[in-house]
Coordinates of C-alpha atoms and ligand atoms in Angstrom, one line a residue:
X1012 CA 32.4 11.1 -17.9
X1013 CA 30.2 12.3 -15.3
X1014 CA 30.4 10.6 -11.9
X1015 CA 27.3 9.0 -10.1
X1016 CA 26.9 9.2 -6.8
X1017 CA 24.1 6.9 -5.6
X1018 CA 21.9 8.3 -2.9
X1019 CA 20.0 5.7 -0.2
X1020 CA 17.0 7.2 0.6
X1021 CA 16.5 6.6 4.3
X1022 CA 13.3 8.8 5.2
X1023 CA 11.0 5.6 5.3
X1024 CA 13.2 4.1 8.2
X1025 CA 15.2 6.6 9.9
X1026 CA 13.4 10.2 9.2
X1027 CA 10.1 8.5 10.2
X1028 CA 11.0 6.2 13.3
X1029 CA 11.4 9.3 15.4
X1030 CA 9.6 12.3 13.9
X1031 CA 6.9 13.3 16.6
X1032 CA 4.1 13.1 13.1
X1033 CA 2.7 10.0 12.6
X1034 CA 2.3 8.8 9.3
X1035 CA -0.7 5.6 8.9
X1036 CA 0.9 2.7 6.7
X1037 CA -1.0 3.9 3.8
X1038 CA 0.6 7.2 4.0
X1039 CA 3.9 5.6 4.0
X1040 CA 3.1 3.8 1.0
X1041 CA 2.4 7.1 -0.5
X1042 CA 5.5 8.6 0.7
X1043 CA 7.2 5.9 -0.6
X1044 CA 5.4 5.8 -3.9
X1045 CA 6.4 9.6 -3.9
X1046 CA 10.4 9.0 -3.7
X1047 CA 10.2 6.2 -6.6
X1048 CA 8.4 9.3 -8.7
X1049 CA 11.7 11.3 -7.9
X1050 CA 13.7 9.0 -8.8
X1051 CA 14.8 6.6 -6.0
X1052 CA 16.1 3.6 -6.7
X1053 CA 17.4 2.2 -3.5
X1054 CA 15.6 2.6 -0.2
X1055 CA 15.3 2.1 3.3
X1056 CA 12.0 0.9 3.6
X1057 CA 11.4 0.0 7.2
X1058 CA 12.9 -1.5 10.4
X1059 CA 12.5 -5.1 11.6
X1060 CA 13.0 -4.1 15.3
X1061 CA 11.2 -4.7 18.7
X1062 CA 7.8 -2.3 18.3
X1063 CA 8.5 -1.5 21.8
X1064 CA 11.7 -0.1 21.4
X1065 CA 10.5 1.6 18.5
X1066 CA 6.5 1.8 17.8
X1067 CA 6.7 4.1 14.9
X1068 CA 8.0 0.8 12.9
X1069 CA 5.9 -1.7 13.9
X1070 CA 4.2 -1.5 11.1
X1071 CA 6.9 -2.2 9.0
X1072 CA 5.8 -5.7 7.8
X1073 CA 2.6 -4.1 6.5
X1074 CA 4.5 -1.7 5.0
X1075 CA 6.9 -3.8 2.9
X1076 CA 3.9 -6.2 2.5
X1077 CA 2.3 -3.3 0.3
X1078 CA 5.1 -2.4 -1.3
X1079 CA 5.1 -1.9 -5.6
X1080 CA 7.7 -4.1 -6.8
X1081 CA 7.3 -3.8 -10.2
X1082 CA 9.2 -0.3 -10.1
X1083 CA 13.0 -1.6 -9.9
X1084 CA 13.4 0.1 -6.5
X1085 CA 15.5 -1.5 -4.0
X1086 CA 14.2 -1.9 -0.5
X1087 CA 16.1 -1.8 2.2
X1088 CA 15.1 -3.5 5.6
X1089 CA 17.2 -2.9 8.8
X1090 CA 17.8 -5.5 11.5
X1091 CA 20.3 -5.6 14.7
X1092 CA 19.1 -9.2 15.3
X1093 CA 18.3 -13.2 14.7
X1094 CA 14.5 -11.9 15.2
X1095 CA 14.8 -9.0 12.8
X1096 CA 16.6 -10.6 10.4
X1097 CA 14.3 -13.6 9.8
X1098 CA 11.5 -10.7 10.0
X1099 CA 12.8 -8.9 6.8
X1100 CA 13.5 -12.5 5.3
X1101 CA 9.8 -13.6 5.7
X1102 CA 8.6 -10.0 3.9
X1103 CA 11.1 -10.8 0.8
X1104 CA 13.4 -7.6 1.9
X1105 CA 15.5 -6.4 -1.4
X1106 CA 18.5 -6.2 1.2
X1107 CA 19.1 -5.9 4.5
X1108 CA 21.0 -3.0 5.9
X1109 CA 22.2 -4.9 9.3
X1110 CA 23.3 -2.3 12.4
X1111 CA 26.6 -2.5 14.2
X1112 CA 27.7 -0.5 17.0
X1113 CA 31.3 1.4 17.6
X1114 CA 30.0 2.9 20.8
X1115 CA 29.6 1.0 24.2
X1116 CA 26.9 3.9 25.6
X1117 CA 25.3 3.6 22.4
X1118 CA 25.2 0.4 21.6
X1119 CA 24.0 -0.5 25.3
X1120 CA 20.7 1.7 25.3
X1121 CA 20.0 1.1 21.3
X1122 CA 20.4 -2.6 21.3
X1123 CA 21.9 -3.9 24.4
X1124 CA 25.1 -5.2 22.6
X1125 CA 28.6 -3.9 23.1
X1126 CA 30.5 -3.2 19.7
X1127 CA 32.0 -7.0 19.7
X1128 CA 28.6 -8.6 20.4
X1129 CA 26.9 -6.7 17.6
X1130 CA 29.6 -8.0 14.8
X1131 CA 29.2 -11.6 16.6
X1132 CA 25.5 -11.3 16.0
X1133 CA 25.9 -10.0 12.0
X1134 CA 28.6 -13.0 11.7
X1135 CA 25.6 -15.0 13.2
X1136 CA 23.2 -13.9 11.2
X1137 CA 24.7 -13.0 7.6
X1138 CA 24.5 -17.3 6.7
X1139 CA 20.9 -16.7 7.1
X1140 CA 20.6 -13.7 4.8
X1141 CA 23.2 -15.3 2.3
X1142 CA 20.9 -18.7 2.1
X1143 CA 17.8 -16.7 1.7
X1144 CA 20.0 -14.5 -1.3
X1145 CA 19.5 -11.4 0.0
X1146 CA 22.0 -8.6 -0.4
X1147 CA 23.8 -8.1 2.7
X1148 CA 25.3 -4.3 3.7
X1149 CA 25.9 -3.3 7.3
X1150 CA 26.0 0.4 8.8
X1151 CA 28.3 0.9 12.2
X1152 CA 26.5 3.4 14.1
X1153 CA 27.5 6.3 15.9
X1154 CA 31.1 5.7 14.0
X1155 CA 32.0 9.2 14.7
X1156 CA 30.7 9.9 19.0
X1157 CA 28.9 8.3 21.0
X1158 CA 25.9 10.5 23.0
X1159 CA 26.9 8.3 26.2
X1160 CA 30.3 7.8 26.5
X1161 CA 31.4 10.2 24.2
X1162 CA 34.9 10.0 21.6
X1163 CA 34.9 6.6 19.4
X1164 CA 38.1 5.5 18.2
X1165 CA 38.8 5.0 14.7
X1166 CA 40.5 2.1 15.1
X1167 CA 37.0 0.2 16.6
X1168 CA 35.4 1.5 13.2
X1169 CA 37.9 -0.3 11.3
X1170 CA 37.5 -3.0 13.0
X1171 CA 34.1 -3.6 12.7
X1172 CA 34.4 -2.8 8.8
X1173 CA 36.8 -5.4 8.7
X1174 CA 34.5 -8.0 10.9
X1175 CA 31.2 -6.9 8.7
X1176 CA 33.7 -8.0 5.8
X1177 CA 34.6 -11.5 6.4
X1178 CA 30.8 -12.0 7.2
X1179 CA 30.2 -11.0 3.2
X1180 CA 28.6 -7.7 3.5
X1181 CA 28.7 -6.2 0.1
X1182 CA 28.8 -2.3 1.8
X1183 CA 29.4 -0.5 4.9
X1184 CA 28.2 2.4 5.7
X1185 CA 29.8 4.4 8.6
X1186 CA 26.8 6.3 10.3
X1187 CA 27.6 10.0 12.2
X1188 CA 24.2 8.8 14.0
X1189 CA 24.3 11.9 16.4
X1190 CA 25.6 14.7 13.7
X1191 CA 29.3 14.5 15.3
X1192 CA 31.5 14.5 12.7
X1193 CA 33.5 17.6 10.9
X1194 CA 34.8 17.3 7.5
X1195 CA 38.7 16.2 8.8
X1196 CA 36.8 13.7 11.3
X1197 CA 35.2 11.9 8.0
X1198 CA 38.6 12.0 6.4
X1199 CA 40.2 10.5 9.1
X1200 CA 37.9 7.2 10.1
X1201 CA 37.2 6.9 5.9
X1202 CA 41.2 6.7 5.6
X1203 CA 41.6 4.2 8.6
X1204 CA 38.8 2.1 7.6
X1205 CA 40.5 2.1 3.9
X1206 CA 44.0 0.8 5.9
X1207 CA 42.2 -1.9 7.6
X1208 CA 39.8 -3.3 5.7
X1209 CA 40.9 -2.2 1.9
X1210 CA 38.5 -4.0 0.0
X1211 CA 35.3 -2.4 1.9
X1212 CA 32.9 -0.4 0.0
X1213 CA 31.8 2.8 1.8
X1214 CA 28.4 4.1 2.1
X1215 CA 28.5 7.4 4.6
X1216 CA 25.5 8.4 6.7
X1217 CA 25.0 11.8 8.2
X1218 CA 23.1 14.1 10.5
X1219 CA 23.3 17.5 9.8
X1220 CA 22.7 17.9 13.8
X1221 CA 25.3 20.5 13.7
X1222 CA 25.5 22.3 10.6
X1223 CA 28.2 20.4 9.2
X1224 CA 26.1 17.3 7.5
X1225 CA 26.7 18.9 3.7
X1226 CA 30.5 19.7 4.3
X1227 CA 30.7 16.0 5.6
X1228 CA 28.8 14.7 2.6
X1229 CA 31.6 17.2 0.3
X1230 CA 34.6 15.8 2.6
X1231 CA 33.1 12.0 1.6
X1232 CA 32.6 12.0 -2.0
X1233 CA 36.4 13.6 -2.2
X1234 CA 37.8 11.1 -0.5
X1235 CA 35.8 8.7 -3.7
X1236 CA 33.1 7.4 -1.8
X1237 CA 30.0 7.3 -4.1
X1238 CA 27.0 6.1 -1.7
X1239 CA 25.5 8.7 0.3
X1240 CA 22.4 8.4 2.9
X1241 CA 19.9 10.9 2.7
X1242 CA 16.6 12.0 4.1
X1243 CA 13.9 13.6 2.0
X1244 CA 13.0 16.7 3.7
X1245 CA 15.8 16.8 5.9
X1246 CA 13.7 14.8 8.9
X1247 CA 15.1 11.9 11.3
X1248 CA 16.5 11.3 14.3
X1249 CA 17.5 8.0 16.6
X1250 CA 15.2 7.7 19.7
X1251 CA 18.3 6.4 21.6
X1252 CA 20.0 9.8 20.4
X1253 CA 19.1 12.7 22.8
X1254 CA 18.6 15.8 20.7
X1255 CA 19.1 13.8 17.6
X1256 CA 18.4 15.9 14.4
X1257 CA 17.7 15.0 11.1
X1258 CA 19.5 13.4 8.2
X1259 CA 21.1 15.4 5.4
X1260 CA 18.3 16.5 2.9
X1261 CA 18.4 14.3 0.3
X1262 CA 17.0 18.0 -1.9
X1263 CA 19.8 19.6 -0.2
X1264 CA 22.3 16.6 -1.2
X1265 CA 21.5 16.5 -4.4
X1266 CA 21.0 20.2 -5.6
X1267 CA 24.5 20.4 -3.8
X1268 CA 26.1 17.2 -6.0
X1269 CA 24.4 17.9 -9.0
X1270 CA 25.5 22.0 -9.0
X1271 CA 29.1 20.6 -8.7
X1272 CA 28.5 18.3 -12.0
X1273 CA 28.3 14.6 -10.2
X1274 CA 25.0 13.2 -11.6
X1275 CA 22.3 11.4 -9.3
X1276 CA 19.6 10.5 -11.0
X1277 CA 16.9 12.3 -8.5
X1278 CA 14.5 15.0 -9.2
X1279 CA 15.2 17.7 -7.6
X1280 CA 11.7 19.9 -7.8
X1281 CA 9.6 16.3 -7.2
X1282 CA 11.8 15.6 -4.3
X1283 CA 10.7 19.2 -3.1
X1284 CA 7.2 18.7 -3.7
X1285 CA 7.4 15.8 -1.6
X1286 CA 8.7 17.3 1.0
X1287 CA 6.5 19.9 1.3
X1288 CA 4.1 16.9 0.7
X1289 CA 5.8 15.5 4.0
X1290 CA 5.1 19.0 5.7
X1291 CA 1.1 18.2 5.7
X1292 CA 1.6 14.6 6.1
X1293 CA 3.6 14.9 9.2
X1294 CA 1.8 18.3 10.7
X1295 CA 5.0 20.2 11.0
X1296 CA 7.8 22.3 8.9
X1297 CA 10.9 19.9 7.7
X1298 CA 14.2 21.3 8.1
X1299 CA 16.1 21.3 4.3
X1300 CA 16.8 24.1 2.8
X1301 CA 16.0 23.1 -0.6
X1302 CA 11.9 23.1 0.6
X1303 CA 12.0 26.6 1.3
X1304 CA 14.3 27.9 -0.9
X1305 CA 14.0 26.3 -4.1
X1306 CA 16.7 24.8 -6.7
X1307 CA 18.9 27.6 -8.6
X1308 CA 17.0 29.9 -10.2
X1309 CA 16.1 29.7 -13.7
Ligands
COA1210 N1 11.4 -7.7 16.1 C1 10.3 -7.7 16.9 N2 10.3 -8.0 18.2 C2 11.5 -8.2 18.7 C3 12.7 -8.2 18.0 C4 12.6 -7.9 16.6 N3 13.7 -7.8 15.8 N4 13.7 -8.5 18.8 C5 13.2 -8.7 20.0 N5 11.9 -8.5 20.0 C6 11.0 -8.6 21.1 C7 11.1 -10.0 21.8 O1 10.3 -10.9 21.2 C8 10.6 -9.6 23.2 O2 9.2 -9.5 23.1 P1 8.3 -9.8 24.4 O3 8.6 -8.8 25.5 O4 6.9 -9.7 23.9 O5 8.7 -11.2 24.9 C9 11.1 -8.2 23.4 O6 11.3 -7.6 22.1 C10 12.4 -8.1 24.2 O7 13.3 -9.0 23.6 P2 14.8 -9.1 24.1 O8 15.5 -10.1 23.2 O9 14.8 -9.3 25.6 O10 15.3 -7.7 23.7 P3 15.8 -6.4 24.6 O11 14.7 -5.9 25.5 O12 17.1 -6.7 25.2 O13 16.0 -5.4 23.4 C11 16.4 -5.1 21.1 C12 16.9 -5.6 22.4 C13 17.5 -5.2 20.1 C14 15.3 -6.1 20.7 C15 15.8 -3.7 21.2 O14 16.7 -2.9 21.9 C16 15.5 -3.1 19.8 O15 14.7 -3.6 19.1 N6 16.2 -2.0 19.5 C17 16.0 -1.3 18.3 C18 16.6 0.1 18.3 C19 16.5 0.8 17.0 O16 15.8 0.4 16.1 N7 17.2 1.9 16.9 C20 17.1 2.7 15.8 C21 17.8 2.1 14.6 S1 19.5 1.9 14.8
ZN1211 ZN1 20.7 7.8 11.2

């Protein structure tokens, strides 16, 4: 049988909430509206943050607000607090992706939270998702370096996992947020996780910030995990992350899956067009290599 790996598409939230193009709410719609024609079926939509901290999602009530429901397609709000969380509730959020932090530097200029206070605050606020019957997942961010303070230990990941775990998060995802990690470094805080908090499933979320986000994506779905972050076109970047790049291309993710026989589900020449869509919308080049080159030729 043919394996499935599931891909999140995060352009919406992450490859928008720092790209120096600014897209109007109706043109995220559209974007959005795009992705569901490729295929998408699970999507981070927006972020429920403070606009301050992040302006280019302060729209994202609107945003969610206009959504088409009627299309099956999951989407995804992110939170990092009591405020965001009853923000994403109040819009009727699919799920809600909730952000913990493995990296004091990090986790100070991103949220103001240490590692410890951000799982305190998901323990806080997971009774409020569960009563509301959202879907709960978490993502610990920068799991693989932190831009301030540099090497994150494993064993911090694994704890947070663990934490995210007893507060009934259905998945974690382990987020290279500044394009860190190598191939052995994704084997290594996968496996450590997997000793600590066995019963976690893994969602993996990469930037390909240098050059190793595809090997990192290969070095994850051999180790079995089957949920995968991606951003069409290739754009994204944390504002809190000097020199953050973008996400893996979900075009380049999933011509790269799908030429090694796993199946996704995505269409691979729509998800080109709208990334080249993306390139007008957003008034510059994206950065996959799928746009410019094209799938395997015919
Ligand atoms: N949504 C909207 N507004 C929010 C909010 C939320 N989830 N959380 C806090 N705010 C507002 C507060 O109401 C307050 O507004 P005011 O100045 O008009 O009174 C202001 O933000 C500051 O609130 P405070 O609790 O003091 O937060 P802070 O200044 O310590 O900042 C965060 C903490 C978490 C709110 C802020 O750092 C943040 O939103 N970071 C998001 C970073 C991010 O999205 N990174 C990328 C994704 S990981
Ligand atoms: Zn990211």
């Amino acid at each position: 049988m043919t394996r499935r790996i599931d891909i999140v598409e995060v352009g919406p939230r992450d490859g928008l909430q720092n790209d120096p193009g600014n897209l109007s709410t109706d043109q995220k719609l559209e974007f959005i509206s795009r992705l569901e024609d490729s295929g998408v079926k699970r999507m981070e939509s927006g972020s429920f943050v403070s606009p301050k901290a992040v302006p280019k999602m302060a729209d994202s009530a609107e945003v969610f607000r206009g959504l088409n429901r009627s299309k099956g397609v999951r989407h995804i709000a992110l939170a990092l607090n009591e405020k965001g969380v009853r923000r994403a509730i109040d819009v009727q959020a699919d799920e809600i992706n909730f952000v913990l932090v493995a990296g004091e530097g990090f986790g100070e200029k991103n949220q103001r939270m240490s590692p410890q206070q951000s799982a305190d605050m998901l323990a806080h606020c997971a009774p409020l998702v569960h009563e509301a019957n959202i879907p709960l997942s978490a993502t610990v961010s920068v799991a693989f370096g932190d831009p301030y303070t540099g090497e994150v230990d494993p064993a911090i990941v694994a704890n947070l996992a663990a934490q995210a775990q007893r507060a009934g998060v259905s998945e974690v995802g382990l987020g290279d947020t500044i394009g860190v990690a190598t191939p052995w470094d994704v084997r290594r805080v996968i496996e450590r996780v997997r000793t600590e908090a066995p019963d976690v499933y893994l969602r993996l979320h990469f930037h390909n910030t240098r050059g190793a986000g595809l090997a990192n994506v290969a070095a994850a779905v051999e180790t079995g995990v089957d949920v995968i972050d991606a951003s069409c076109g290739g754009i994204g970047g944390c504002p809190f992350a000097p020199a953050a790049t973008g996400n893996v291309a979900t075009e380049d993710v999933v011509y790269t899956l799908e030429r090694a026989g796993f199946e996704t589900g995505l269409d691979l020449s729509k998800l080109i067009e709208t990334a080249k869509w993306l390139e007008t919308a957003l008034g510059h080049p994206v950065s996959s290599s799928l746009s410019r080159a094209g799938g395997f030729p015919t």
